[in-house]
Short mmCIF file of C-alpha atoms and ligand atoms in Angstrom, two decimals:
data_model
loop_
_atom_site.label_atom_id
_atom_site.label_comp_id
_atom_site.label_asym_id
_atom_site.label_seq_id
_atom_site.Cartn_x
_atom_site.Cartn_y
_atom_site.Cartn_z
CA UNK K 163 -106.35 -51.65 -116.08
CA UNK K 164 -105.34 -54.89 -114.33
CA UNK K 165 -103.63 -55.73 -111.03
CA UNK K 166 -100.70 -58.13 -110.65
CA UNK K 167 -103.10 -61.11 -110.80
CA UNK K 168 -104.76 -59.80 -113.97
CA UNK K 169 -107.89 -58.61 -112.20
CA UNK K 170 -109.63 -55.43 -113.41
CA UNK K 171 -110.53 -52.41 -111.28
CA UNK K 172 -114.21 -53.04 -111.86
CA UNK K 173 -116.27 -52.73 -108.78
CA UNK K 174 -116.15 -50.06 -106.04
CA UNK K 175 -117.86 -50.32 -102.68
CA UNK K 176 -118.41 -46.83 -101.26
CA UNK K 177 -119.08 -46.72 -97.51
CA UNK K 178 -121.03 -43.53 -96.69
CA UNK K 179 -120.97 -44.01 -92.86
CA UNK K 180 -119.41 -46.31 -90.29
CA UNK K 181 -122.50 -46.00 -88.07
CA UNK K 182 -125.14 -48.74 -87.84
CA UNK K 183 -128.52 -49.16 -86.15
CA UNK K 184 -128.01 -52.94 -85.74
CA UNK K 185 -125.53 -54.95 -83.77
CA UNK K 186 -125.20 -58.19 -85.76
CA UNK K 187 -123.05 -60.57 -83.78
CA UNK K 188 -120.88 -61.51 -86.82
CA UNK K 189 -119.97 -57.85 -87.35
CA UNK K 190 -120.61 -55.76 -84.22
CA UNK K 191 -120.76 -58.14 -81.21
CA UNK K 192 -119.20 -55.69 -78.75
CA UNK K 193 -120.67 -52.98 -76.57
CA UNK K 194 -118.33 -50.12 -77.35
CA UNK K 195 -116.97 -48.84 -80.70
CA UNK K 196 -114.49 -46.25 -81.85
CA UNK K 197 -116.15 -44.22 -84.59
CA UNK K 198 -114.54 -42.30 -87.40
CA UNK K 199 -114.18 -38.56 -86.50
CA UNK K 200 -117.15 -36.67 -88.07
CA UNK K 201 -114.86 -34.05 -89.73
CA UNK K 202 -113.11 -36.89 -91.57
CA UNK K 203 -116.25 -38.18 -93.23
CA UNK K 204 -116.31 -37.41 -96.94
CA UNK K 205 -118.96 -35.05 -98.29
CA UNK K 206 -121.26 -36.14 -101.08
CA UNK K 207 -119.26 -33.92 -103.44
CA UNK K 208 -116.05 -35.69 -102.42
CA UNK K 209 -117.62 -39.17 -102.75
CA UNK K 210 -119.05 -38.27 -106.16
CA UNK K 211 -115.67 -36.89 -107.28
CA UNK K 212 -113.91 -40.09 -106.16
CA UNK K 213 -116.43 -42.24 -107.95
CA UNK K 214 -115.96 -40.17 -111.11
CA UNK K 215 -112.16 -40.64 -110.93
CA UNK K 216 -112.55 -44.41 -110.40
CA UNK K 217 -115.04 -44.52 -113.32
CA UNK K 218 -112.42 -42.94 -115.45
CA UNK K 219 -110.13 -45.85 -114.61
CA UNK K 220 -112.67 -48.50 -115.51
CA UNK K 221 -115.01 -48.85 -112.54
CA UNK K 222 -118.57 -49.52 -113.82
CA UNK K 223 -120.18 -50.93 -110.69
CA UNK K 224 -120.62 -48.89 -107.51
CA UNK K 225 -122.28 -50.23 -104.38
CA UNK K 226 -123.24 -47.93 -101.51
CA UNK K 227 -122.62 -49.52 -98.09
CA UNK K 228 -122.11 -48.56 -94.46
CA UNK K 229 -122.35 -49.38 -91.53
CA UNK K 230 -125.96 -48.73 -92.53
CA UNK K 231 -126.00 -46.32 -95.54
CA UNK K 232 -129.54 -45.11 -94.88
CA UNK K 233 -128.30 -43.50 -91.64
CA UNK K 234 -126.59 -40.95 -93.91
CA UNK K 235 -129.09 -38.07 -94.35
CA UNK K 236 -130.24 -37.13 -97.87
CA UNK K 237 -128.71 -40.22 -99.44
CA UNK K 238 -130.88 -39.84 -102.60
CA UNK K 239 -128.86 -36.65 -103.30
CA UNK K 240 -125.69 -38.71 -103.51
CA UNK K 241 -127.44 -41.29 -105.68
CA UNK K 242 -128.47 -38.50 -108.03
CA UNK K 243 -124.90 -37.23 -108.26
CA UNK K 244 -123.52 -40.70 -108.97
CA UNK K 245 -126.19 -41.42 -111.59
CA UNK K 246 -124.95 -38.44 -113.60
CA UNK K 247 -121.70 -40.35 -114.21
CA UNK K 248 -122.59 -42.38 -117.33
CA UNK K 249 -119.64 -44.75 -117.04
CA UNK K 250 -121.20 -46.14 -113.79
CA UNK K 251 -123.65 -48.58 -115.33
CA UNK K 252 -124.56 -50.45 -112.20
CA UNK K 253 -125.43 -48.43 -109.04
CA UNK K 254 -126.54 -50.55 -106.08
CA UNK K 255 -126.91 -50.40 -102.34
CA UNK K 256 -126.73 -52.89 -99.44
CA UNK K 257 -128.91 -52.01 -96.44
CA UNK K 258 -130.23 -53.73 -93.34
CA UNK K 259 -133.70 -52.52 -94.43
CA UNK K 260 -134.72 -50.86 -91.16
CA UNK K 261 -135.13 -47.42 -92.83
CA UNK K 262 -135.84 -48.58 -96.38
CA UNK K 263 -139.64 -48.29 -96.28
CA UNK K 264 -139.46 -44.53 -95.90
CA UNK K 265 -137.00 -43.81 -98.70
CA UNK K 266 -137.29 -46.58 -101.30
CA UNK K 267 -139.28 -44.38 -103.67
CA UNK K 268 -136.86 -41.48 -103.40
CA UNK K 269 -133.82 -43.70 -103.95
CA UNK K 270 -135.49 -45.24 -107.03
CA UNK K 271 -136.43 -41.82 -108.35
CA UNK K 272 -132.86 -40.56 -107.81
CA UNK K 273 -131.58 -43.39 -109.97
CA UNK K 274 -130.58 -46.22 -107.70
CA UNK K 275 -130.71 -49.43 -109.80
CA UNK K 276 -130.43 -52.32 -107.38
CA UNK K 277 -131.02 -53.00 -103.67
CA UNK K 278 -129.68 -55.80 -101.47
CA UNK K 279 -131.31 -56.24 -98.07
CA UNK K 280 -129.59 -58.14 -95.28
CA UNK K 281 -132.06 -60.64 -93.81
CA UNK K 282 -130.47 -63.23 -91.60
CA UNK K 283 -133.64 -64.74 -90.12
CA UNK K 284 -137.43 -64.86 -90.54
CA UNK K 285 -137.86 -65.04 -86.76
CA UNK K 286 -138.08 -61.73 -84.96
CA UNK K 287 -137.03 -63.23 -81.64
CA UNK K 288 -133.79 -64.49 -83.19
CA UNK K 289 -133.03 -61.11 -84.65
CA UNK K 290 -133.69 -59.51 -81.26
CA UNK K 291 -131.24 -61.90 -79.63
CA UNK K 292 -128.56 -62.01 -82.40
CA UNK K 293 -128.59 -58.46 -83.68
CA UNK K 294 -129.96 -56.77 -80.52
CA UNK K 295 -132.78 -55.23 -82.59
CA UNK K 296 -136.54 -55.71 -82.24
CA UNK K 297 -137.59 -54.11 -85.54
CA UNK K 298 -137.81 -57.23 -87.69
CA UNK K 299 -141.11 -55.99 -89.11
CA UNK K 300 -139.40 -52.88 -90.40
CA UNK K 301 -136.97 -54.99 -92.41
CA UNK K 302 -139.92 -56.89 -94.01
CA UNK K 303 -141.62 -53.54 -94.66
CA UNK K 304 -138.47 -52.31 -96.29
CA UNK K 305 -138.36 -55.31 -98.62
CA UNK K 306 -141.98 -54.76 -99.53
CA UNK K 307 -141.32 -51.05 -100.17
CA UNK K 308 -138.35 -51.86 -102.38
CA UNK K 309 -140.56 -54.10 -104.48
CA UNK K 310 -143.34 -51.49 -104.60
CA UNK K 311 -140.84 -48.89 -105.69
CA UNK K 312 -139.97 -51.08 -108.66
CA UNK K 313 -136.57 -52.39 -107.66
CA UNK K 314 -136.19 -55.53 -109.79
CA UNK K 315 -133.60 -58.22 -109.11
CA UNK K 316 -133.93 -57.68 -105.38
CA UNK K 317 -131.37 -59.59 -103.38
CA UNK K 318 -131.46 -60.80 -99.79
CA UNK K 319 -128.14 -61.44 -98.02
CA UNK K 320 -128.09 -64.00 -95.23
CA UNK K 321 -124.99 -64.65 -93.15
CA UNK K 322 -125.35 -68.29 -92.06
CA UNK K 323 -124.06 -69.08 -88.56
CA UNK K 324 -124.32 -72.58 -87.04
CA UNK K 325 -126.76 -72.70 -84.16
CA UNK K 326 -128.36 -69.39 -85.15
CA UNK K 327 -130.12 -69.60 -88.55
CA UNK K 328 -128.65 -72.66 -90.30
CA UNK K 329 -132.09 -74.33 -89.95
CA UNK K 330 -133.80 -71.61 -91.98
CA UNK K 331 -132.11 -72.05 -95.40
CA UNK K 332 -135.19 -73.53 -97.14
CA UNK K 333 -137.54 -71.07 -95.38
CA UNK K 334 -135.45 -68.17 -96.66
CA UNK K 335 -135.49 -69.56 -100.19
CA UNK K 336 -139.28 -69.86 -100.00
CA UNK K 337 -139.56 -66.35 -98.57
CA UNK K 338 -137.27 -64.90 -101.29
CA UNK K 339 -139.25 -66.71 -104.03
CA UNK K 340 -142.50 -65.21 -102.67
CA UNK K 341 -140.86 -61.76 -102.79
CA UNK K 342 -139.54 -62.24 -106.29
CA UNK K 343 -136.08 -61.83 -104.76
CA UNK K 344 -132.98 -64.02 -104.74
CA UNK K 345 -131.28 -65.01 -101.47
CA UNK K 346 -127.47 -65.17 -101.10
CA UNK K 347 -126.22 -67.34 -98.31
CA UNK K 348 -122.92 -65.98 -96.98
CA UNK K 349 -120.43 -68.11 -95.10
CA UNK K 350 -119.52 -66.56 -91.71
CA UNK K 351 -116.21 -64.70 -92.18
CA UNK K 352 -113.42 -64.23 -89.64
CA UNK K 353 -112.83 -60.65 -90.83
CA UNK K 354 -113.13 -57.26 -89.14
CA UNK K 355 -115.24 -57.16 -85.96
CA UNK K 356 -116.07 -60.84 -85.95
CA UNK K 357 -114.31 -61.29 -82.64
CA UNK K 358 -116.54 -64.31 -81.70
CA UNK K 359 -115.74 -66.15 -84.95
CA UNK K 360 -114.69 -69.82 -84.91
CA UNK K 361 -114.49 -72.38 -87.68
CA UNK K 362 -117.07 -74.67 -86.05
CA UNK K 363 -119.71 -71.93 -86.45
CA UNK K 364 -119.12 -71.81 -90.21
CA UNK K 365 -121.66 -73.65 -92.37
CA UNK K 366 -119.81 -74.29 -95.60
CA UNK K 367 -121.25 -74.01 -99.10
CA UNK K 368 -120.89 -77.79 -99.47
CA UNK K 369 -122.94 -78.35 -96.28
CA UNK K 370 -125.60 -75.82 -97.36
CA UNK K 371 -126.04 -77.54 -100.71
CA UNK K 372 -126.32 -80.94 -98.98
CA UNK K 373 -129.04 -79.62 -96.64
CA UNK K 374 -130.90 -78.00 -99.51
CA UNK K 375 -130.68 -80.97 -101.85
CA UNK K 376 -132.22 -83.16 -99.15
CA UNK K 377 -135.22 -80.80 -99.36
CA UNK K 378 -135.28 -79.88 -103.05
CA UNK K 379 -133.57 -82.75 -104.78
CA UNK K 380 -130.94 -82.15 -107.43
CA UNK K 381 -129.49 -78.58 -107.47
CA UNK K 382 -127.75 -77.36 -110.56
CA UNK K 383 -124.93 -74.77 -110.67
CA UNK K 384 -125.74 -71.74 -112.83
CA UNK K 385 -122.89 -71.38 -115.30
CA UNK K 386 -122.24 -67.69 -115.95
CA UNK K 387 -119.18 -65.47 -116.56
CA UNK K 388 -119.09 -63.00 -113.68
CA UNK K 389 -116.80 -61.34 -111.14
CA UNK K 390 -119.63 -61.33 -108.63
CA UNK K 391 -118.69 -63.04 -105.37
CA UNK K 392 -121.73 -65.36 -105.33
CA UNK K 393 -121.88 -68.75 -106.95
CA UNK K 394 -125.45 -69.24 -108.13
CA UNK K 395 -127.61 -72.39 -108.11
CA UNK K 396 -130.98 -73.42 -109.61
CA UNK K 397 -133.62 -75.70 -108.16
CA UNK K 398 -135.71 -78.00 -110.37
CA UNK K 399 -138.60 -75.47 -110.37
CA UNK K 400 -136.22 -72.76 -111.68
CA UNK K 401 -135.78 -70.92 -108.42
CA UNK K 402 -132.26 -69.56 -108.06
CA UNK K 403 -130.14 -68.69 -105.02
CA UNK K 404 -126.51 -67.85 -104.42
CA UNK K 405 -123.78 -68.81 -101.99
CA UNK K 406 -120.80 -66.56 -101.14
CA UNK K 407 -118.22 -69.05 -99.88
CA UNK K 408 -115.53 -66.61 -98.78
CA UNK K 409 -114.32 -68.80 -95.93
CA UNK K 410 -114.17 -72.33 -97.39
CA UNK K 411 -114.00 -71.64 -101.14
CA UNK K 412 -112.68 -68.11 -101.66
CA UNK K 413 -112.83 -66.43 -105.08
CA UNK K 414 -109.93 -63.99 -104.80
CA UNK K 415 -108.74 -64.96 -108.28
CA UNK K 416 -111.58 -63.08 -109.90
CA UNK K 417 -111.95 -60.32 -107.37
CA UNK K 418 -112.36 -56.90 -109.01
CA UNK K 419 -113.61 -55.25 -105.83
CA UNK K 420 -112.18 -52.59 -103.63
CA UNK K 421 -113.56 -50.42 -100.90
CA UNK K 422 -113.49 -46.77 -99.81
CA UNK K 423 -114.37 -46.11 -96.23
CA UNK K 424 -116.55 -43.14 -95.25
CA UNK K 425 -113.39 -41.15 -94.38
CA UNK K 426 -111.75 -41.82 -97.74
CA UNK K 427 -109.42 -44.77 -96.97
CA UNK K 428 -109.12 -47.12 -99.91
CA UNK K 429 -108.75 -50.85 -99.19
CA UNK K 430 -107.70 -53.21 -101.94
CA UNK K 431 -108.95 -56.26 -100.01
CA UNK K 432 -111.35 -56.90 -97.15
CA UNK K 433 -108.45 -58.56 -95.26
CA UNK K 434 -105.88 -55.87 -96.04
CA UNK K 435 -104.06 -54.64 -92.95
CA UNK K 436 -103.69 -51.12 -94.28
CA UNK K 437 -105.46 -48.81 -96.75
CA UNK K 438 -104.44 -45.85 -98.89
CA UNK K 439 -105.55 -42.41 -97.67
CA UNK K 440 -107.37 -40.70 -100.52
CA UNK K 441 -108.92 -37.97 -98.37
CA UNK K 442 -105.66 -36.16 -97.67
CA UNK K 443 -104.78 -35.61 -101.38
CA UNK K 444 -108.46 -34.96 -102.22
CA UNK K 445 -108.57 -32.16 -99.64
CA UNK K 446 -105.13 -30.76 -100.23
CA UNK K 447 -105.63 -29.74 -103.85
CA UNK K 448 -104.63 -32.82 -105.87
CA UNK K 449 -106.02 -32.67 -109.36
CA UNK K 450 -108.24 -35.46 -110.76
CA UNK K 451 -105.27 -36.62 -112.88
CA UNK K 452 -103.00 -36.80 -109.84
CA UNK K 453 -105.65 -38.77 -107.97
CA UNK K 454 -106.12 -41.07 -110.94
CA UNK K 455 -102.37 -41.58 -111.19
CA UNK K 456 -102.14 -42.56 -107.49
CA UNK K 457 -105.08 -45.02 -107.83
CA UNK K 458 -103.81 -46.55 -111.10
CA UNK K 459 -100.29 -47.08 -109.76
CA UNK K 460 -101.67 -48.58 -106.56
CA UNK K 461 -104.02 -50.94 -108.36
CA UNK K 462 -101.35 -52.16 -110.75
CA UNK K 463 -99.33 -53.24 -107.68
CA UNK K 464 -102.27 -55.10 -106.07
CA UNK K 465 -101.72 -58.82 -105.34
CA UNK K 466 -104.14 -59.20 -102.45
CA UNK K 467 -105.97 -62.48 -101.91
CA UNK K 468 -106.69 -62.35 -98.22
CA UNK K 469 -109.34 -65.04 -97.93
CA UNK K 470 -107.21 -67.51 -99.81
CA UNK K 471 -104.30 -66.84 -97.47
CA UNK K 472 -106.56 -67.38 -94.47
CA UNK K 473 -107.42 -70.83 -95.77
CA UNK K 474 -103.98 -72.13 -94.99
CA UNK K 475 -103.92 -71.08 -91.35
CA UNK K 476 -103.86 -74.08 -89.03
CA UNK K 477 -105.40 -72.84 -85.77
CA UNK K 478 -107.62 -70.33 -87.52
CA UNK K 479 -109.41 -67.93 -85.21
CA UNK K 480 -110.88 -64.44 -85.46
CA UNK K 481 -108.68 -62.02 -87.51
CA UNK K 482 -108.66 -59.31 -84.85
CA UNK K 483 -108.99 -59.06 -81.08
CA UNK K 484 -110.97 -56.17 -79.57
CA UNK K 485 -107.82 -54.21 -78.59
CA UNK K 486 -106.55 -54.04 -82.22
CA UNK K 487 -110.02 -53.08 -83.46
CA UNK K 488 -110.10 -50.26 -80.95
CA UNK K 489 -106.57 -49.21 -81.93
CA UNK K 490 -107.68 -48.71 -85.59
CA UNK K 491 -111.46 -48.62 -86.42
CA UNK K 492 -110.60 -49.06 -90.13
CA UNK K 493 -110.15 -52.76 -89.28
CA UNK K 494 -113.87 -53.07 -88.53
CA UNK K 495 -116.16 -54.62 -91.10
CA UNK K 496 -118.79 -51.93 -90.42
CA UNK K 497 -116.15 -49.35 -91.39
CA UNK K 498 -115.00 -51.20 -94.53
CA UNK K 499 -118.50 -51.77 -95.70
CA UNK K 500 -118.35 -55.61 -96.08
S1 LIG D 178 -110.48 -61.61 -99.63
FE1 LIG D 178 -109.74 -59.80 -100.67
S2 LIG D 178 -109.03 -60.51 -102.64
FE2 LIG D 178 -110.21 -62.16 -101.78
S3 LIG D 178 -112.29 -61.82 -102.63
FE3 LIG D 178 -112.24 -60.81 -100.65
S4 LIG D 178 -111.63 -58.70 -101.07
FE4 LIG D 178 -111.11 -59.92 -102.89
#
């Protein structure tokens, strides 16, 4: 099933909570937040039912996100429910790692296949200042626990912000190599809660590659057919890393991703102003076929390419001001699950 730009409904990001135990400045820079009402949060049964319906329409990749997904109690139970859906062949999770050390084994046993850990800096004092969190050691312990639990193809996500961690690119590549992991450098995006965003804080993919080639010499692009957001590169010693250039070189043309928030709102694009409420029909007796019909019809009408459209904006600033984020918490990145 394809949308109006010929893109398949391939990858679903399921947010299981809007809560987070970190306050990264590029996502949650503010003091106060409006949270989703608890009674609106989908149960594991509802999340699993939705995933099953999406799988019936062609989704093969499901990624669990938040906020911080590990704040949702008993998450291995949901993983176990999702793993029973054979059409979902790639079940992954993105976490900030703070709670990973205590549940990596259980998640692996329940059937989780891949883990991505957000690691923006190797310097605890920087994380304390930038994310208002002093538990850097717990993130490193989480990465070690994921490896010990047998999660192969471990990925580390790093949002690069000028003046914060743009001097750590090579260090993070070295760290990832030592952890048998692959780092993805993510350009700072103006989406959701990034109210402090400005273009001069963005370190572009081109600039990152220039900095890294000064250190490592010639860097080759990895040629591969994939809808994944990262463009991958290889150093002369075979080490690979990725760059997600959403701000300066968006990849909307191949985007097969959509997101469901923890309260069942389906967003066809990270930049979409509005989403589709799936919770209401889910809870008011719609059959699986009726749900599938609604989703199919909506996807076929999709033409979103938010990041591309942002490229053309002259005086580009943050997408939202605090007032409009407070007015609708669905606009927040930590609600949409990145
Ligand atoms: S901006 Fe929207 S369409 Fe473009 S890659 Fe991101 S989610 Fe997909």
